[in-house]
XYZ file of C-alpha atoms in Angstrom:
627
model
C -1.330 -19.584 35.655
C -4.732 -20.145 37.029
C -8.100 -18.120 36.148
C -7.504 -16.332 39.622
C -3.770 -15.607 39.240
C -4.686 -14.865 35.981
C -7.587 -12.150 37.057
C -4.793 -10.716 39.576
C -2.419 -9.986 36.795
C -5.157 -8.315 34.818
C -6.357 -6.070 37.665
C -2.784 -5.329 38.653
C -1.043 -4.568 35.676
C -0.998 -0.725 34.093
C -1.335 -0.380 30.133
C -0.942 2.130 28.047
C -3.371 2.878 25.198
C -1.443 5.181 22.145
C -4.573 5.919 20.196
C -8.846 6.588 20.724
C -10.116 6.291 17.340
C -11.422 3.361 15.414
C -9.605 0.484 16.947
C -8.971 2.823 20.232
C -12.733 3.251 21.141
C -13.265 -0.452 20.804
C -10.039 -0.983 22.573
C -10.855 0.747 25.423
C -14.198 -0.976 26.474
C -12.619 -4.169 26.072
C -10.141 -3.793 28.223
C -12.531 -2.017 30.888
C -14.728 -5.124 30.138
C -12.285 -7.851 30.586
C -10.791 -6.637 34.253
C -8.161 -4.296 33.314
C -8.201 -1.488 36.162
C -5.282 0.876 35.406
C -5.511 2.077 31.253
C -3.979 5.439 30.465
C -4.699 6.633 26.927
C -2.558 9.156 24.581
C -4.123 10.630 21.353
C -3.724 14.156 19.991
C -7.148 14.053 18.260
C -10.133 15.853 17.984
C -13.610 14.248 17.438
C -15.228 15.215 13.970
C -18.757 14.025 12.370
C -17.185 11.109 10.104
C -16.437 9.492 13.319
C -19.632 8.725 14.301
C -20.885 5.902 12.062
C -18.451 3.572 14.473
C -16.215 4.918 17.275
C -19.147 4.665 19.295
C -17.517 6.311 22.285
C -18.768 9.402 20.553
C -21.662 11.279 20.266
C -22.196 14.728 17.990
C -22.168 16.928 20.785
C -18.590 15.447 21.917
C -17.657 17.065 17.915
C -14.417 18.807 18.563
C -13.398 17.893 21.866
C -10.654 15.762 22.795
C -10.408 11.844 21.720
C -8.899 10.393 24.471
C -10.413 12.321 26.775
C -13.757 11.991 25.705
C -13.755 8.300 25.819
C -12.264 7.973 29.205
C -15.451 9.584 30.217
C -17.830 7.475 27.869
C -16.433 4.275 29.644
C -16.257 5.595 33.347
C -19.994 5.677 33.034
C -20.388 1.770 33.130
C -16.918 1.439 34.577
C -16.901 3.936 37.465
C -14.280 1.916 39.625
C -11.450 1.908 37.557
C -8.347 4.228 36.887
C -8.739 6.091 33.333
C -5.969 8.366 32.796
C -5.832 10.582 29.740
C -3.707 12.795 27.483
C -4.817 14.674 24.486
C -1.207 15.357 23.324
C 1.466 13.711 20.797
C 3.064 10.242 21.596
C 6.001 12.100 20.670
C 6.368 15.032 22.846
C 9.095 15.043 25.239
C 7.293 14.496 28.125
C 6.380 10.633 27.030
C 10.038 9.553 27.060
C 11.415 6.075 28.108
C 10.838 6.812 31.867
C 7.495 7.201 31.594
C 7.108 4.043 28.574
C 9.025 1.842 31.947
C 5.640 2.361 34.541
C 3.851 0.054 32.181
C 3.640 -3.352 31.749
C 2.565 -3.647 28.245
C 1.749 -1.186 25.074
C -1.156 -1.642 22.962
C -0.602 0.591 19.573
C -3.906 1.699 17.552
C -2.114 4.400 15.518
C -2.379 6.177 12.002
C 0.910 6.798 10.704
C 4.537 4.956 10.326
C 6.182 7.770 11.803
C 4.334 7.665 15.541
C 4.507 3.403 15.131
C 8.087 3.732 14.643
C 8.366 6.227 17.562
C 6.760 3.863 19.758
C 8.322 1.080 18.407
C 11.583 2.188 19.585
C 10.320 3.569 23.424
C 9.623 0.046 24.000
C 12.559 -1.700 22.744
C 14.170 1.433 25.372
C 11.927 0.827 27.830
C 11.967 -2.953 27.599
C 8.077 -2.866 27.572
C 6.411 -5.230 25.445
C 4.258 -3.993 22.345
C 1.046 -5.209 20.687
C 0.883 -3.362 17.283
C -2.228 -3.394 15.198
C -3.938 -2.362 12.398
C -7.180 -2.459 9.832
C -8.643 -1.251 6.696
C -11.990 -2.590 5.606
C -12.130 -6.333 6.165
C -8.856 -6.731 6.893
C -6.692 -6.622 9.404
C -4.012 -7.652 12.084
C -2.267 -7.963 15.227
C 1.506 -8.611 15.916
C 3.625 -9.035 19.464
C 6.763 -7.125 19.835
C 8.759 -8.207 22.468
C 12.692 -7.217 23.286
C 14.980 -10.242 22.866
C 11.947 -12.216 21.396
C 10.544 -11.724 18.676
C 10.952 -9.126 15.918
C 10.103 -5.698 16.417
C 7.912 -3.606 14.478
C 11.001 -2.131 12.333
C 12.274 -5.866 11.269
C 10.522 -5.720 8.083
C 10.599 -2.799 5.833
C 7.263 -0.855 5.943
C 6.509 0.651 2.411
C 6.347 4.293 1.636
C 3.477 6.168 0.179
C 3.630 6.229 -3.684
C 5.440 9.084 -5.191
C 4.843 10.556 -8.991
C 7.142 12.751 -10.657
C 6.094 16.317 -11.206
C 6.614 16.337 -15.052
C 3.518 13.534 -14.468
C 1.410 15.588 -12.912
C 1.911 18.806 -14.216
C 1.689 17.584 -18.450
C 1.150 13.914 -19.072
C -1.519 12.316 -16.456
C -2.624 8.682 -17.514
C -4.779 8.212 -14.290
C -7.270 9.753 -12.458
C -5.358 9.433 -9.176
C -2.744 11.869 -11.518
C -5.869 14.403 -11.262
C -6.739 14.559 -8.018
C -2.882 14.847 -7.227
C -2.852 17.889 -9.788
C -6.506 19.457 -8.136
C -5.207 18.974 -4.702
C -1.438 19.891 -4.059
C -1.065 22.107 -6.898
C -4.518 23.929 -8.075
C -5.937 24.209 -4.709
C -2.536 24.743 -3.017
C -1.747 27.840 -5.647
C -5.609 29.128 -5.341
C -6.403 28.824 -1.294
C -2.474 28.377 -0.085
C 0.485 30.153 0.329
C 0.353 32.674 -2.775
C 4.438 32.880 -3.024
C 4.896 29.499 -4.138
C 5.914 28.678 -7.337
C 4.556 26.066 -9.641
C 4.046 25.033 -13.076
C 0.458 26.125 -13.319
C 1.554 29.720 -14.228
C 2.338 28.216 -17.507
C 0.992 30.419 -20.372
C 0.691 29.701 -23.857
C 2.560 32.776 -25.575
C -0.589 33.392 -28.227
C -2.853 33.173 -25.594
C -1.050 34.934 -23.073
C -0.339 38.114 -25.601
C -4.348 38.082 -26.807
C -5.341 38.651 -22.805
C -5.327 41.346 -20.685
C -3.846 39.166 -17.808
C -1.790 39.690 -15.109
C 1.534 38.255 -14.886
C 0.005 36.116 -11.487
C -2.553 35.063 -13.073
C -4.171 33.774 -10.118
C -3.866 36.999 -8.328
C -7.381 38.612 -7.900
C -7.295 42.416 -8.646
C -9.347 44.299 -5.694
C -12.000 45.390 -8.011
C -12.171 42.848 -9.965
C -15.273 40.444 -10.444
C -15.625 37.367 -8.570
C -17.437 35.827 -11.907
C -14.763 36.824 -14.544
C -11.938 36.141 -12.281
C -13.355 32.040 -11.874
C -13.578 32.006 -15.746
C -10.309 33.575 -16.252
C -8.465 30.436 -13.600
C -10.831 28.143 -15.488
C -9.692 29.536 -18.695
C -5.805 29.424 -17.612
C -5.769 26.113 -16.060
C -8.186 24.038 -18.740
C -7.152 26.064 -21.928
C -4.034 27.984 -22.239
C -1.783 25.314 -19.978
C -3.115 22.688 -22.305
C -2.552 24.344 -25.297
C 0.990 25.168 -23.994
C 1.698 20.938 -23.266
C 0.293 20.703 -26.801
C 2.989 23.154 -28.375
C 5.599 20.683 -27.632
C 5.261 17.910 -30.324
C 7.504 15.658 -29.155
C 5.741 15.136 -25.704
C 2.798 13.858 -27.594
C 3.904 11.598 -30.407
C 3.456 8.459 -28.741
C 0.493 9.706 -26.258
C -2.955 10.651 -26.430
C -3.474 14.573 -26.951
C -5.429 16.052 -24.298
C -8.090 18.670 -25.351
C -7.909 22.245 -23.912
C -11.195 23.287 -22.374
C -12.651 27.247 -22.342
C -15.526 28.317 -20.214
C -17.341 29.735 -22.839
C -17.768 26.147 -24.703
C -19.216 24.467 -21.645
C -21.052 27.398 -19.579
C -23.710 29.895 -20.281
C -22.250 34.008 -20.832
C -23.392 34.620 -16.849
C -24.022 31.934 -14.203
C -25.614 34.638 -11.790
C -28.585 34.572 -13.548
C -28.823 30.945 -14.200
C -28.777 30.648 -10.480
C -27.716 33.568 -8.463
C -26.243 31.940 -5.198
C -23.118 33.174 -4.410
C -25.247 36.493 -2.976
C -27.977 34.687 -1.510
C -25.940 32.556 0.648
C -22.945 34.769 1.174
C -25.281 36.667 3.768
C -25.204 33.797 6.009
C -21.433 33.992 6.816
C -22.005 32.796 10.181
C -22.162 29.098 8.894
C -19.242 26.707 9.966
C -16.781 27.006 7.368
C -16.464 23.242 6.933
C -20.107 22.829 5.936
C -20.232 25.243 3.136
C -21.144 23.594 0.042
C -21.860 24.227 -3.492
C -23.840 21.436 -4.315
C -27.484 22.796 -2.724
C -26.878 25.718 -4.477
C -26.787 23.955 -7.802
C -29.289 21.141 -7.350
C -26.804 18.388 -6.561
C -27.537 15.909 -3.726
C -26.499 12.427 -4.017
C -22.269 12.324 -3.689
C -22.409 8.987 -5.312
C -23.597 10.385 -8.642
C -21.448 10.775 -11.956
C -21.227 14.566 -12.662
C -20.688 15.235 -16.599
C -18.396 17.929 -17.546
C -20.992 21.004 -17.306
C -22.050 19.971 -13.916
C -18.056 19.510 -13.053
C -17.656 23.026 -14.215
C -20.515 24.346 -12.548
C -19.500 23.118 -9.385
C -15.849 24.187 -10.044
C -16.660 28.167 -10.502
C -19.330 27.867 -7.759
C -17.100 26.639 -4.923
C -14.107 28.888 -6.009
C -16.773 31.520 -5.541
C -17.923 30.239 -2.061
C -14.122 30.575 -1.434
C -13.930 34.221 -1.666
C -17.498 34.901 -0.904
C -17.639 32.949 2.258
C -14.436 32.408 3.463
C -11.680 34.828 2.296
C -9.831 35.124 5.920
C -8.686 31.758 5.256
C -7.088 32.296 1.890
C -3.686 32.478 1.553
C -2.938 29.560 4.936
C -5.478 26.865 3.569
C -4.484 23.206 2.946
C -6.917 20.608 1.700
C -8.729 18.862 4.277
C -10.964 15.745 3.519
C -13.442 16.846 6.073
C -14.146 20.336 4.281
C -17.079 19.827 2.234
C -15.699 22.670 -0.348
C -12.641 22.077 -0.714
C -13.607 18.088 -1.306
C -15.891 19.622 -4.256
C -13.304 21.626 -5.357
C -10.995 19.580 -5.569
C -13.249 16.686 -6.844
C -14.728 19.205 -9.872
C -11.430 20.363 -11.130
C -10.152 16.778 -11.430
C -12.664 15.650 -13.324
C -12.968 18.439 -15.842
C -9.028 17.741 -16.183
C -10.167 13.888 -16.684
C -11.681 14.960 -19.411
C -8.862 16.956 -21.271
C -6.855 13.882 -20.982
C -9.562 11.336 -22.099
C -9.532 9.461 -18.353
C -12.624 8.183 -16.963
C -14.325 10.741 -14.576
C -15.357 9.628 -11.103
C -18.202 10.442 -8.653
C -17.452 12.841 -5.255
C -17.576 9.986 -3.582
C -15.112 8.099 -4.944
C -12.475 11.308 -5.950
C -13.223 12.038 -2.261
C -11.652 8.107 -1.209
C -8.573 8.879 -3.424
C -7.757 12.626 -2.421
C -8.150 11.516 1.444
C -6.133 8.208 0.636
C -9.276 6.495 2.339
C -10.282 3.165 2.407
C -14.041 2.804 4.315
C -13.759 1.210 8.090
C -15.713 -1.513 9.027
C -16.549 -1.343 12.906
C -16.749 -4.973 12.911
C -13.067 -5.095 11.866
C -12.107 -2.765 14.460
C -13.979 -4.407 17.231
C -12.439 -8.284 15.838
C -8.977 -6.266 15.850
C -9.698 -4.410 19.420
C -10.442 -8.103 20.957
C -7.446 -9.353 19.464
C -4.782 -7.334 20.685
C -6.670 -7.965 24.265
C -5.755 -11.838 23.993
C -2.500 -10.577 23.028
C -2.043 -8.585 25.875
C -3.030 -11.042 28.498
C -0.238 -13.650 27.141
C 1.637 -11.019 27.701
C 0.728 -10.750 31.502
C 1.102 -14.193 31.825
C 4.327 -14.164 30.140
C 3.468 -16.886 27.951
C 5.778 -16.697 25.214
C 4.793 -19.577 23.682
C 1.515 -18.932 23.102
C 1.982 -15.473 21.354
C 0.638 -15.210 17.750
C 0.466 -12.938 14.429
C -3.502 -13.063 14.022
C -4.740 -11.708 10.709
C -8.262 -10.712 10.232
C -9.167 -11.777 6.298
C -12.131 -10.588 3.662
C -12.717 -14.563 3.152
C -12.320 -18.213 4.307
C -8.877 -19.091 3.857
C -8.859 -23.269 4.927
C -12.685 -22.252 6.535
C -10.544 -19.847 8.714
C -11.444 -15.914 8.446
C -8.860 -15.744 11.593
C -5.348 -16.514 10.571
C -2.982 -16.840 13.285
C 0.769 -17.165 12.744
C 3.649 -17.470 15.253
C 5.714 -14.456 15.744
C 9.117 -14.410 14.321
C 12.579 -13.902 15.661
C 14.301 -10.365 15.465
C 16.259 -9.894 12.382
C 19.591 -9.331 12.308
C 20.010 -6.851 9.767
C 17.803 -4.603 11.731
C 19.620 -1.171 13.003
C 16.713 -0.241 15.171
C 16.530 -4.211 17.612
C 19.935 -5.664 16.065
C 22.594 -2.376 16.233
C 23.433 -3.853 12.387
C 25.766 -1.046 11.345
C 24.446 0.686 8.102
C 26.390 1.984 5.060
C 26.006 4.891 3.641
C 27.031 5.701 -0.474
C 27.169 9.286 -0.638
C 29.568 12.218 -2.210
C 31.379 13.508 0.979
C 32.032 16.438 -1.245
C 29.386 17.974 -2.555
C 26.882 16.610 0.062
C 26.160 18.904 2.788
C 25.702 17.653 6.411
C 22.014 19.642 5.999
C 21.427 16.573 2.743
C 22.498 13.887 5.758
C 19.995 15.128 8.411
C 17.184 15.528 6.033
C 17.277 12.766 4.188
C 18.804 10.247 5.803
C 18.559 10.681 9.544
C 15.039 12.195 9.591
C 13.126 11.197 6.806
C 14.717 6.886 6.266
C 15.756 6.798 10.036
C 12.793 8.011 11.398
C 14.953 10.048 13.938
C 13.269 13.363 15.766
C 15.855 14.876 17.912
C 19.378 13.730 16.422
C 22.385 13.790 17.283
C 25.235 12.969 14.982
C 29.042 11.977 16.194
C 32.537 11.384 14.423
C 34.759 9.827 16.648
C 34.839 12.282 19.217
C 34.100 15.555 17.561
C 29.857 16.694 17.676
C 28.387 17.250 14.640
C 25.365 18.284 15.113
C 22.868 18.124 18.254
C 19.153 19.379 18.742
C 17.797 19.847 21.809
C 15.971 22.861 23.942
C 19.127 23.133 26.010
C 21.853 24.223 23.823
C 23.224 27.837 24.383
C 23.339 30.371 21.405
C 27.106 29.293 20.567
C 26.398 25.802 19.823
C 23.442 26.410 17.784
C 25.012 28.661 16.025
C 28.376 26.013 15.687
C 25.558 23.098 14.489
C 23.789 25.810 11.970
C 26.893 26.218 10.438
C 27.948 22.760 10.144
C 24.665 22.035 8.280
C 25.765 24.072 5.331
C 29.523 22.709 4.785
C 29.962 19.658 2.713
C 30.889 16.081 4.606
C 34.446 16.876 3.822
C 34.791 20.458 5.198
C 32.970 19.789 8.629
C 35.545 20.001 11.792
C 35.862 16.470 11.813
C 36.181 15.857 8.128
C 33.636 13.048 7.178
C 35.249 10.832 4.069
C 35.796 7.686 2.572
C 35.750 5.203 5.666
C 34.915 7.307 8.169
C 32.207 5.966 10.531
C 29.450 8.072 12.076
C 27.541 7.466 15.740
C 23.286 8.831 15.374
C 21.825 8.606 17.984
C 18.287 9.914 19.322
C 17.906 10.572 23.057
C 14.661 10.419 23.290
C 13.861 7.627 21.583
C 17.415 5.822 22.767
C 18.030 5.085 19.860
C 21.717 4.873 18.513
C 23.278 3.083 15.210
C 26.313 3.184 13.594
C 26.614 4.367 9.807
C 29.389 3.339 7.580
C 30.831 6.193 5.203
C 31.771 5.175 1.592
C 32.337 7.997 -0.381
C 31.040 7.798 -4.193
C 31.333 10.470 -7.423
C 28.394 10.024 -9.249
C 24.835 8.933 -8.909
C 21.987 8.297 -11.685
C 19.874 10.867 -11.105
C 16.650 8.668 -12.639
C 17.295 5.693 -10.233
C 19.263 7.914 -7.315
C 17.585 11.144 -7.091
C 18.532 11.742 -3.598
C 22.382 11.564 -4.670
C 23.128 9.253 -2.020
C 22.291 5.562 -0.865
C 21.366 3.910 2.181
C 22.412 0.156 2.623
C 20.273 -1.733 5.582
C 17.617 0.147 5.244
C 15.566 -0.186 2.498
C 12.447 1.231 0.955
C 9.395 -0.726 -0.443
C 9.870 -1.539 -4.471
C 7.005 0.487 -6.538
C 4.490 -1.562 -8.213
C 2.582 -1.800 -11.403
C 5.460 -0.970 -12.932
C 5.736 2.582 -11.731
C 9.436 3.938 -9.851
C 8.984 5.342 -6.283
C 11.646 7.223 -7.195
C 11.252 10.722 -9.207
C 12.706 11.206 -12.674
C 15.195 14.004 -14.784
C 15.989 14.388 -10.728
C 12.679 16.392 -10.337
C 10.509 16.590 -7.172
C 7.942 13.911 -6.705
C 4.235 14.132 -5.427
C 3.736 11.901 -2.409
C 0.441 9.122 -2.781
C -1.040 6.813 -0.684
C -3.102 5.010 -3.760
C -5.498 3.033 -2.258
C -7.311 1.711 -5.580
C -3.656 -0.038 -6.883
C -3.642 -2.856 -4.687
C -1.296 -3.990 -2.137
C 3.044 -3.054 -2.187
C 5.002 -5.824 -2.816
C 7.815 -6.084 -0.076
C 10.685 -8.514 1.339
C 9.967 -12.169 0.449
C 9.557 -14.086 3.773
C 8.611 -17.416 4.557
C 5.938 -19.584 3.904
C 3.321 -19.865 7.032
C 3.987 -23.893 7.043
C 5.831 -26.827 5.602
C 2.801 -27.785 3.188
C 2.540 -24.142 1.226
C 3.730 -23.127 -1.768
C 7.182 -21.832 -1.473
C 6.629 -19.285 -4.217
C 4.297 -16.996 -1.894
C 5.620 -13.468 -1.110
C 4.656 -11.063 1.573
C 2.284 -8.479 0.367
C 1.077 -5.488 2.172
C -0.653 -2.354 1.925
C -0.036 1.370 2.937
C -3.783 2.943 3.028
C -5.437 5.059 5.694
C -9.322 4.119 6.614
C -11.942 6.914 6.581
C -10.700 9.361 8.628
C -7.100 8.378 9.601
C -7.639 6.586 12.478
C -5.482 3.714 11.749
C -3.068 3.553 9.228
C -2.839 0.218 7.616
C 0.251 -1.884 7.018
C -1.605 -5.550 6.487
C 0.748 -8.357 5.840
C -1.511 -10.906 3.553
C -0.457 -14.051 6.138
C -0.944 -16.519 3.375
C 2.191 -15.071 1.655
C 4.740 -14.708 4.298
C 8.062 -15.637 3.188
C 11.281 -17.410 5.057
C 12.458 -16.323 8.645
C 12.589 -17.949 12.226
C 9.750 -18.499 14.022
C 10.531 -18.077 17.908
C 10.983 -21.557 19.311
């Protein structure tokens, strides 16, 4: 194709954009740079202030308003002549289904979560639309063709799962400090600010303790005239010193471990903090203030986030901002979830994981830093995203020009790798044992039995399949069906099928049987093989029930993904442990080491705007290479 045939097939071809954040803003003027005429851009998004520093699209007064939309208008101004179309609404709302996925001629992915790739992913293979997927975090990054028929698609390779810790971990024997801000953030802050009927095991009482106070049997349950002070002592108290001295009754737990060290209010505090500083009052009369900027720090003399708090300053902060809570912001109690971009909660959450740092002897960490972990962040680089952004642009253009042979894998790395910082690889066949390109039939272990239909849809068919709006078939006979169009009967018929076992369902599901899921939206459909099964370990098999085809990333440093004593788990993103270890693949070329192994990591950057899944291209392991 020559430069003008080439220009033509810029100018005429439509593309759609599924994301306007890090990579999306740099995205978007490239392609308005390079000719592109006709972009349409999805992204449910709002603009916040920790934007800024590099989706440059953005300015603080845009704070709040819509993503896509926003940029559209940033790059009309110095690109009035082209066709901007966009939509601030979820790639996966009914209304982008495969029809719409068919007007374009290629995809271009800048996304922040598996579950929206996946989605796409699979419109595409519908659609027969080609898809450039990419994706960054810090220096790295990368930039992979997906085409029907061609190459692999996005679900080839097993993508890994955040990290998950078992509860008994959390709750009684932490080791790190990630265990901490796990603890501060789903269960402290959940029990404090969240929904007040949940149950966990912070309400834990040591008997002496509990039968020498005049507590409540919630203890976090704030009596109406009770004071704001004395209540914050009495969580500190409960949380720091009786739980611990509860974990320390039990002898057993702590033969081979470090004992932690119960902590009391009255050892690290003065008797009253109002009149070592008395700002609660003061600044509860400005209650006009944007809840997200309320902080405790000013109040206490605190400034730099990068600074090492000691365990009086960590304790400070802690009764302060549980203060600010109620003093500032009590209409939210009882529905709040922690939010990386709310300055309190962030020292909230930060302060009570260090003080419980301390109890167990772990090294404490700066706001900063706990602030990285809790929000599963790793720092963007906007030179990354623009390297990334120009990438996928090359991409797309071979695309145009259907020039299949030219397609590549380009990896963005830290450092030189042969004097290359640009690492480009050619794509890969599809895999055969993938359900989602290859219709591989899966098998399913499972106890048609005991399990209920309701265990099939929730853990297999949503949560490993990656399915939204399912619909499950044996033989003939419907199982189960969503879908906005079903009368009261069958809903009621489908409801009732979710609570009877495999076995007992109108089409009795056992040993052998084979069942059709399908998604419509997505059009998606694969075939599961039955094969009924007693028992399951509940250490190794917690689920009660395994999945054969698809897999899930293998835990590292030695720790099991999977929970233990069949408790619930705490999900992780861990962005500190280095990168998952998945499928070996093959070497990039014939003079590498054939011991390398594909490595890749699961973090988010600063503010979610694009979910990383980086494949380290100097250890790809053995599959075809297109031809």
């Amino acid at each position: 194709m020559d430069p003008q045939q080439q220009q033509s097939a810029i100018q005429g071809a439509k593309v759609l954009m599924v994301g306007a954040g890090g990579i999306g803003c740099e995205l978007l003027k490239t392609l308005a740079l390079s000719g592109f005429h006709d972009i349409h851009i999805i992204d449910m998004d709002t603009i916040e202030v920790s934007n800024l520093n590099r989706q440059f699209l953005f300015r603080r007064s845009h704070v709040g308003q819509s993503k896509a939309k926003v940029a559209r208008d940033a790059v009309l101004r110095f690109r009035p002549h082209i066709n901007i179309r966009s939509y601030h609404a979820n790639v996966k709302n009914p209304e982008f289904d495969v029809d719409f996925f068919k007007q374009f001629d290629v995809v271009l992915n800048g996304l922040d979560n598996l579950d929206a790739r996946r989605h796409v992913n699979r419109l595409c293979l519908a659609a027969d639309v080609p898809l450039v997927e990419s994706g960054t975090t810090g220096f790295l990054g990368q930039v992979t063709v997906h085409v029907k028929g061609k190459t692999e698609c996005y679900e080839c390779q097993t993508k890994p799962t955040p990290k998950t810790y078992p509860v008994c971990t959390i709750t009684s024997t932490p080791t790190k400090f990630v265990h901490c801000i796990v603890w501060a953030k789903e269960l402290l802050f959940a029990k404090l600010f969240g929904d007040k009927n949940q149950d966990n095991d912070l309400n834990v009482r040591a008997n002496k303790a509990a039968s020498a106070s005049k507590e409540t049997e919630d203890v976090f349950e704030r009596a109406e005239d009770e004071d704001i002070e004395q209540y914050s002592r009495k969580i500190y108290d409960h949380v720091f010193g009786y739980n611990i001295e509860a974990a320390l009754s039990n002898e057993e737990t702590w033969k081979n471990r470090r004992r932690p060290r119960p902590i009391y209010s009255k050892d690290v505090l003065p008797e009253s903090l109002t009149q070592k500083n008395g700002s609660t009052q003061n600044c509860s009369a400005a209650s006009d203030d944007d809840s997200a900027t309320v902080s405790a720090m000013p109040l206490l003399g605190l400034k730099n986030p990068q600074e090492l708090w000691g365990l009086t300053q960590n304790s400070l902060v802690f009764i302060e901002a549980l203060k600010l809570f109620f003093a500032k912001r009590k209409k939210e109690i009882g529905h709040l979830t922690f939010d990386k971009d709310d300055q309190l909660a962030v020292e909230f959450v930060t302060a009570a994981a260090n003080i419980r740092a301390e109890s167990f002897g772990i090294p404490l960490h700066s706001l900063f830093e706990a602030k990285g972990i809790a929000g599963n962040i790793v720092h963007a680089v906007a030179t990354t995203n623009a390297i990334v952004a120009g990438l996928i642009v090359i991409e797309a253009i071979k695309v145009l020009k259907k020039d299949a042979d030219k397609y590549r894998m380009t990896y963005c790395l830290e450092h030189p790798s042969r004097k290359m910082l640009l690492m480009p690889v050619e794509p890969f066949e599809p895999n055969p044992s993938c359900y989602v390109c290859s219709k591989t039939p899966l098998v399913l272990e499972i106890n048609t039995q005991k399990s209920k239909l309701r265990d099939l849809v929730d853990k297999i068919v949503k949560a490993k399949l990656g399915m939204n709006l399912p619909l499950i078939m044996h033989g003939a006979s419907l199982l189960y069906e969503v879908g906005d169009d079903l009368d009261d009967i069958m809903v009621a018929n489908y409801n009732a099928n979710l609570e009877k076992s495999l076995s007992e369902l109108p089409s009795p599901v056992i040993n052998g049987s084979i069942l059709t899921v399908e998604d419509l939206q997505q059009e998606l459909s694969c075939k599961i093989n039955v094969k009924h099964r007693e028992e399951f370990d509940e250490e190794k098999e917690p689920e009660g029930m395994v999945l054969s085809g698809w897999t899930q990333s293998p835990a590292t440093n030695g720790e099991s993904a999977s929970t233990s004593n069949n408790e619930s788990a705490v999900d992780v993103t861990e962005s500190s442990s280095g990168p998952e270890i998945a499928s070996k693949k093959r070497k990039l070329s014939e003079t590498q080491p054939e011991n390398h192994k594909r490595e890749t990591e699961n973090v988010e950057s600063e503010d979610d705007d694009d979910l990383v899944e980086i494949e380290n291209p100097m250890t790809v392991s053995k599959k075809k290479r297109v031809a």
